[in-house]
Coordinates of C-alpha atoms and ligand atoms in Angstrom, one line a residue:
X276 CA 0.0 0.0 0.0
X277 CA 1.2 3.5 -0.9
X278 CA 1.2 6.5 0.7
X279 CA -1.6 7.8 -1.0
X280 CA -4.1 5.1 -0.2
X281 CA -4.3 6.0 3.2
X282 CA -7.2 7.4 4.3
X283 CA -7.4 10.5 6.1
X284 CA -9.9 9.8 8.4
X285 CA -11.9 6.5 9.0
X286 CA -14.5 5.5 11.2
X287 CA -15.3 2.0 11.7
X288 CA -18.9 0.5 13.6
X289 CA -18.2 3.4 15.9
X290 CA -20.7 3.2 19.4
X291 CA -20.5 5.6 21.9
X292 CA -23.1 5.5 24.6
X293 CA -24.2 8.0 27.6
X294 CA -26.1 5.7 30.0
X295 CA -28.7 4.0 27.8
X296 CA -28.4 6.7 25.4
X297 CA -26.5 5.4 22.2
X298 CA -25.0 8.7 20.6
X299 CA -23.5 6.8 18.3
X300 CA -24.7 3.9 17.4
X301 CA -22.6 1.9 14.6
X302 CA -21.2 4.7 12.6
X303 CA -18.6 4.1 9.5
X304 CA -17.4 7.2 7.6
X305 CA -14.3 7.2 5.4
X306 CA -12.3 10.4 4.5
X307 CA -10.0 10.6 1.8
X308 CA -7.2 12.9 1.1
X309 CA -7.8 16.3 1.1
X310 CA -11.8 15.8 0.8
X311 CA -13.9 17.8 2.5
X312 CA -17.3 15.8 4.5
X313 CA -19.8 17.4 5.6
X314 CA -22.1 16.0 8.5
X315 CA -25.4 16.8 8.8
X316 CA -28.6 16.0 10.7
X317 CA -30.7 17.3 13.6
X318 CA -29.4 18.4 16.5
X319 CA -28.7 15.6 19.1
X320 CA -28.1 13.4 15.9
X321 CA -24.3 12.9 17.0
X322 CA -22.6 15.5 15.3
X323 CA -20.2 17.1 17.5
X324 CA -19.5 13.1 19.4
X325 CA -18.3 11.6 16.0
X326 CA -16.5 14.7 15.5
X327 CA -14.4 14.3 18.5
X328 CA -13.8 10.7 18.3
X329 CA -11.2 11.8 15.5
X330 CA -9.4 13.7 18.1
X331 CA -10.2 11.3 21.3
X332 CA -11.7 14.1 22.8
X333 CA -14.6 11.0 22.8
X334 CA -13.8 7.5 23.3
X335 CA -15.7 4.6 21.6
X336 CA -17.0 2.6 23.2
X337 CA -16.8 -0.1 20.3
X338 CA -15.4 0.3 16.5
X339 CA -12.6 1.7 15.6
X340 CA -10.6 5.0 14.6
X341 CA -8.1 5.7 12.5
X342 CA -6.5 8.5 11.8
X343 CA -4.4 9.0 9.0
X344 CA -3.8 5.3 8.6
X345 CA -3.4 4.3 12.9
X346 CA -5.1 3.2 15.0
X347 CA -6.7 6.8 17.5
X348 CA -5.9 4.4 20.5
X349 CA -2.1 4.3 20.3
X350 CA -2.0 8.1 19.1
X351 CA -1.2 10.5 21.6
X352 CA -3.9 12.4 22.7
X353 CA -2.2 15.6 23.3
X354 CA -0.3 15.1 20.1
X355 CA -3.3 14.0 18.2
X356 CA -5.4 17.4 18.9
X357 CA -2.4 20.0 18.2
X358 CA -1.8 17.8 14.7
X359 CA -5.8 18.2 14.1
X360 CA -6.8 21.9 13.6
X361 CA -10.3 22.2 15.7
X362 CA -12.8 24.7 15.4
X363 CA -16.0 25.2 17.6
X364 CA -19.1 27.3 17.1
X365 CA -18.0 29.9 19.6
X366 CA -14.3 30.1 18.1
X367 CA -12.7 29.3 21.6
X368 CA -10.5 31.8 21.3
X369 CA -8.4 33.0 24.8
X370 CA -10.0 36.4 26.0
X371 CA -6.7 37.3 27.3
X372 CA -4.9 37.0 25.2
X373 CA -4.1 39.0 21.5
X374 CA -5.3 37.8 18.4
X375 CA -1.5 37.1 17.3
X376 CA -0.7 35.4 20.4
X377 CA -4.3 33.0 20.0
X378 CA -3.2 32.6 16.4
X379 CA 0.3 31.3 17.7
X380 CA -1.0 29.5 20.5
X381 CA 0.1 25.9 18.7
X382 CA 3.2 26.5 17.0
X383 CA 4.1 28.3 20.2
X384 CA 3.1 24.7 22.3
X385 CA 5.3 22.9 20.4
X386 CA 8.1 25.7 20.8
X387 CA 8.5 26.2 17.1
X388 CA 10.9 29.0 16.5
X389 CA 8.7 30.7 13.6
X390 CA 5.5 30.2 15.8
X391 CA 4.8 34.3 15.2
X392 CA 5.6 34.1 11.4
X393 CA 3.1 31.6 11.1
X394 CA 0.3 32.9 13.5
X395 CA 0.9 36.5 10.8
X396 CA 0.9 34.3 7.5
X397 CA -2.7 32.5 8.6
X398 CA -3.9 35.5 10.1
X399 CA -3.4 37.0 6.8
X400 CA -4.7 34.2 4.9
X401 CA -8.0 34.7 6.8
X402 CA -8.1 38.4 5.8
X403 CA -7.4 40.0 9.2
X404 CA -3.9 41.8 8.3
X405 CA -2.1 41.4 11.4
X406 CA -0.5 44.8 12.1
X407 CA -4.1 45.6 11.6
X408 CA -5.3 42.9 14.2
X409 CA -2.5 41.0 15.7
X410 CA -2.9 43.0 18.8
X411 CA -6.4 43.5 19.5
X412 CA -8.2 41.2 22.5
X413 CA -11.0 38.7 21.1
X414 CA -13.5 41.4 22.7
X415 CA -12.3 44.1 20.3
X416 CA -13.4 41.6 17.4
X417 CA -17.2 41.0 15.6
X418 CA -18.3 37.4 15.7
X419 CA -17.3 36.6 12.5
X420 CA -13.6 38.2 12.8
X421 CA -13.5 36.1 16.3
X422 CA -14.0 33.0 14.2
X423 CA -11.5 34.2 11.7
X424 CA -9.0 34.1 14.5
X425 CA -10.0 30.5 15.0
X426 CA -10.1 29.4 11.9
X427 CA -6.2 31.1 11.8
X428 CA -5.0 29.1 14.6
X429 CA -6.3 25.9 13.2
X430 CA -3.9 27.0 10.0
X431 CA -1.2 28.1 11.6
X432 CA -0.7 24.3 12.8
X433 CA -0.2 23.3 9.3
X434 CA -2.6 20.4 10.0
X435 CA -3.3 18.2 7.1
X436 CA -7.0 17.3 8.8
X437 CA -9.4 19.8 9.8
X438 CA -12.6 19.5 12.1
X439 CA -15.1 22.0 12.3
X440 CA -18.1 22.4 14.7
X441 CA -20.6 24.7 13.4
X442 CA -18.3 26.9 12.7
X443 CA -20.1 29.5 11.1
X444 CA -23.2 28.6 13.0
X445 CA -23.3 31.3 14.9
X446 CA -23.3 34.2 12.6
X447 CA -25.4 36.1 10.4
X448 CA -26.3 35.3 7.0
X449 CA -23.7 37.8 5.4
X450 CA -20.9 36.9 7.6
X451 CA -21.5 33.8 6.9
X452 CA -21.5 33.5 3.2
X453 CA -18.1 35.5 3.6
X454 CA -16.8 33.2 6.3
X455 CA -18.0 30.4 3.8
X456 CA -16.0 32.1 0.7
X457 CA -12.9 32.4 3.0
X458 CA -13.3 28.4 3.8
X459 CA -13.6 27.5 0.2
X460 CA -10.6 29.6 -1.2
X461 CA -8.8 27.5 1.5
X462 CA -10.0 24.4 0.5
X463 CA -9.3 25.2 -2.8
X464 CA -5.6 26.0 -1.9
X465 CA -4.5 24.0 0.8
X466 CA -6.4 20.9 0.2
X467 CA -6.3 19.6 3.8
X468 CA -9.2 17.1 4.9
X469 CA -12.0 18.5 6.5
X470 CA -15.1 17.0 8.6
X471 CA -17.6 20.2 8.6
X472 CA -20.2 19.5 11.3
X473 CA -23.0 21.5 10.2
X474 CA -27.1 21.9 10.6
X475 CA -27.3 23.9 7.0
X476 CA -27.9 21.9 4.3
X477 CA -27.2 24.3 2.2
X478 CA -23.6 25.0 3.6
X479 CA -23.0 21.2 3.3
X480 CA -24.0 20.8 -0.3
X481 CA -22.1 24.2 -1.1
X482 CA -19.0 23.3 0.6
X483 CA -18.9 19.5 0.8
X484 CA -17.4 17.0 -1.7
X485 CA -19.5 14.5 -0.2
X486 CA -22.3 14.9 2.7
X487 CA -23.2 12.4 5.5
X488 CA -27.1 12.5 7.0
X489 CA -26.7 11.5 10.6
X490 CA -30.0 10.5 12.4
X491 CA -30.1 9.3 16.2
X492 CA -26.1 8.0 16.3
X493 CA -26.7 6.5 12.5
X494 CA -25.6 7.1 9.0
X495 CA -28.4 7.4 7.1
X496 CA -26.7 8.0 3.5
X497 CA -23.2 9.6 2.4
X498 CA -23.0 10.7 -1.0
X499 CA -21.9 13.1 -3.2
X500 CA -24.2 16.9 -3.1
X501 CA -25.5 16.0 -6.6
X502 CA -26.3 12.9 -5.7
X503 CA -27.7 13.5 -2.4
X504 CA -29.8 15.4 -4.2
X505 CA -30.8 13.6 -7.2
X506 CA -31.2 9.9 -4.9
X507 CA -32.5 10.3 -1.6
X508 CA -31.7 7.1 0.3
X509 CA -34.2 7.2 2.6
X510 CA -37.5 8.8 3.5
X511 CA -36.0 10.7 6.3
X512 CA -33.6 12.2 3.7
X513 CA -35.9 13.4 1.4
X514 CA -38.0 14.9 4.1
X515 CA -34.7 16.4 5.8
X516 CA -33.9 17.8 1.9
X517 CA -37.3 19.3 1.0
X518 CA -38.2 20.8 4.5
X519 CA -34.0 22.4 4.0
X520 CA -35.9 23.3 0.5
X521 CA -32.7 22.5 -1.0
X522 CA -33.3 21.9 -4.7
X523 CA -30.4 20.7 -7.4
X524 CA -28.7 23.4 -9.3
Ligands
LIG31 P1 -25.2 17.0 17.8 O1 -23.8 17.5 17.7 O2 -25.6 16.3 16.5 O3 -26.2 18.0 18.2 P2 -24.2 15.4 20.0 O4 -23.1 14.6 19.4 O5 -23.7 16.6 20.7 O6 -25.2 15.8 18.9 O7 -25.0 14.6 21.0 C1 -25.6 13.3 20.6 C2 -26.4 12.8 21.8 O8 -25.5 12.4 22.8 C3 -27.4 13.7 22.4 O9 -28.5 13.0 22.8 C4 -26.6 14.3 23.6 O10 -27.5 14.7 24.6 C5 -25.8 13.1 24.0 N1 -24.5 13.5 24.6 C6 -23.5 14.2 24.0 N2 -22.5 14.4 24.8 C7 -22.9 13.9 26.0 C8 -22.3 13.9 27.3 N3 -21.0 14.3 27.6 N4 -23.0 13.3 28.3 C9 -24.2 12.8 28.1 N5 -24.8 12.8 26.9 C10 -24.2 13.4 25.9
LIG32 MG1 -23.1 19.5 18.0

């Protein structure tokens, strides 16, 4: 096997239960290279506990992991979440400290030497110039510009996978179509594997090379936007498509 067969990310009959609760309840999701998956579903589908799984900030409790080709269990944890860039609705983002100094906060953990270079480089990447914004605090930032800063720190690790919770959930409609733009010139650039947790369809089919449906801790189809589209699997997915009023373009 080369190099290039490994999958990025890989999920295998993945169970997770709280008490009784199964929030995940046989899940098997495959990310290749540089591909971008979106998941999707209704809140308290499982979202956000798959998500985490990749970075053991969740452990199965049956299936398996993989990242990158190995086995999540004899990764390091701490090792595993500063190689993974994460991103969360509310951005995260350490009120006290600058928007260059969040930026750096990984590079800077692992005591690389060019941890500042790189916090400017992402920062700039994300359009917030940094001797425009390097020094402000979090609080001096709009919601959107917050998550900008997040996005930046995820970058600034050079990961080659990317999760993101709702990361543009919490913003409004223009911010977000901007925020949206930003994510897809990266994409486009750096080509690092993404899993985008989000509830828009319309941002999944928009961003996503391929979209999962999640319903109660199952996978309920993963397919390609078009086809998504074009071949419901399920009732559920048509109904989830046509109340989204998502429509083929
Ligand atoms: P989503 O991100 O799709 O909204 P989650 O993955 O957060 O869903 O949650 C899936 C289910 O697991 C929900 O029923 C939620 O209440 C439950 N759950 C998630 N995390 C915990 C936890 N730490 N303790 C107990 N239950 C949890
Ligand atoms: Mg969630």
């Amino acid at each position: 096997m080369t190099d290039k067969d490994i999958t990025a990310l890989r999920a295998e009959g993945v169970v997770k239960r709280y008490g009784e609760a199964r929030a995940l309840d046989g899940v098997s999701l495959a990310v290749a290279r540089g591909e971008c998956v979106a998941l999707v579903g209704e809140s308290g589908s499982g979202k956000s506990t798959l998500l985490r799984c990749f970075n053991r900030m969740v452990e199965p409790d049956a299936g398996e992991v993989r990242v990158e080709g190995r086995d999540a269990r004899t990764l390091d944890p701490v090792e595993l979440r500063r190689r993974i860039g994460y991103v969360q609705q509310d951005g995260g983002l350490l009120p006290h400290w600058t928007v260059r100094r969040n930026a750096a906060l990984v590079p800077w953990l692992r005591e690389e030497g060019d941890a500042a270079a790189r916090a400017e480089e992402a920062l700039a990447r994300v359009g917030l110039p940094p001797e425009r914004y390097g020094d402000r605090w979090p609080r001096e930032l709009s919601g959107g510009q917050r998550q900008r800063v997040a996005i930046a720190r995820a970058l600034a690790a050079r990961p080659s996978l990317l999760l993101l919770d709702e990361p543009f959930g919490a913003l409004d409609a223009i911010t977000r179509a901007e925020l949206q733009e930003v994510f897809r010139a990266l994409r486009a650039e750096l080509g690092i594997a993404t899993v985008l947790v989000t509830h828009d369809l319309h941002e999944a089919v928009l961003l996503a090379d391929r979209v999962a449906v999640l319903r109660r801790g199952r996978i309920e189809q993963t397919a390609p936007p078009a086809e998504l589209l074009a071949a419901p699997a399920t009732e559920y997915v048509r109904n989830l498509l046509h109340r989204a009023r998502v429509v083929a373009s």
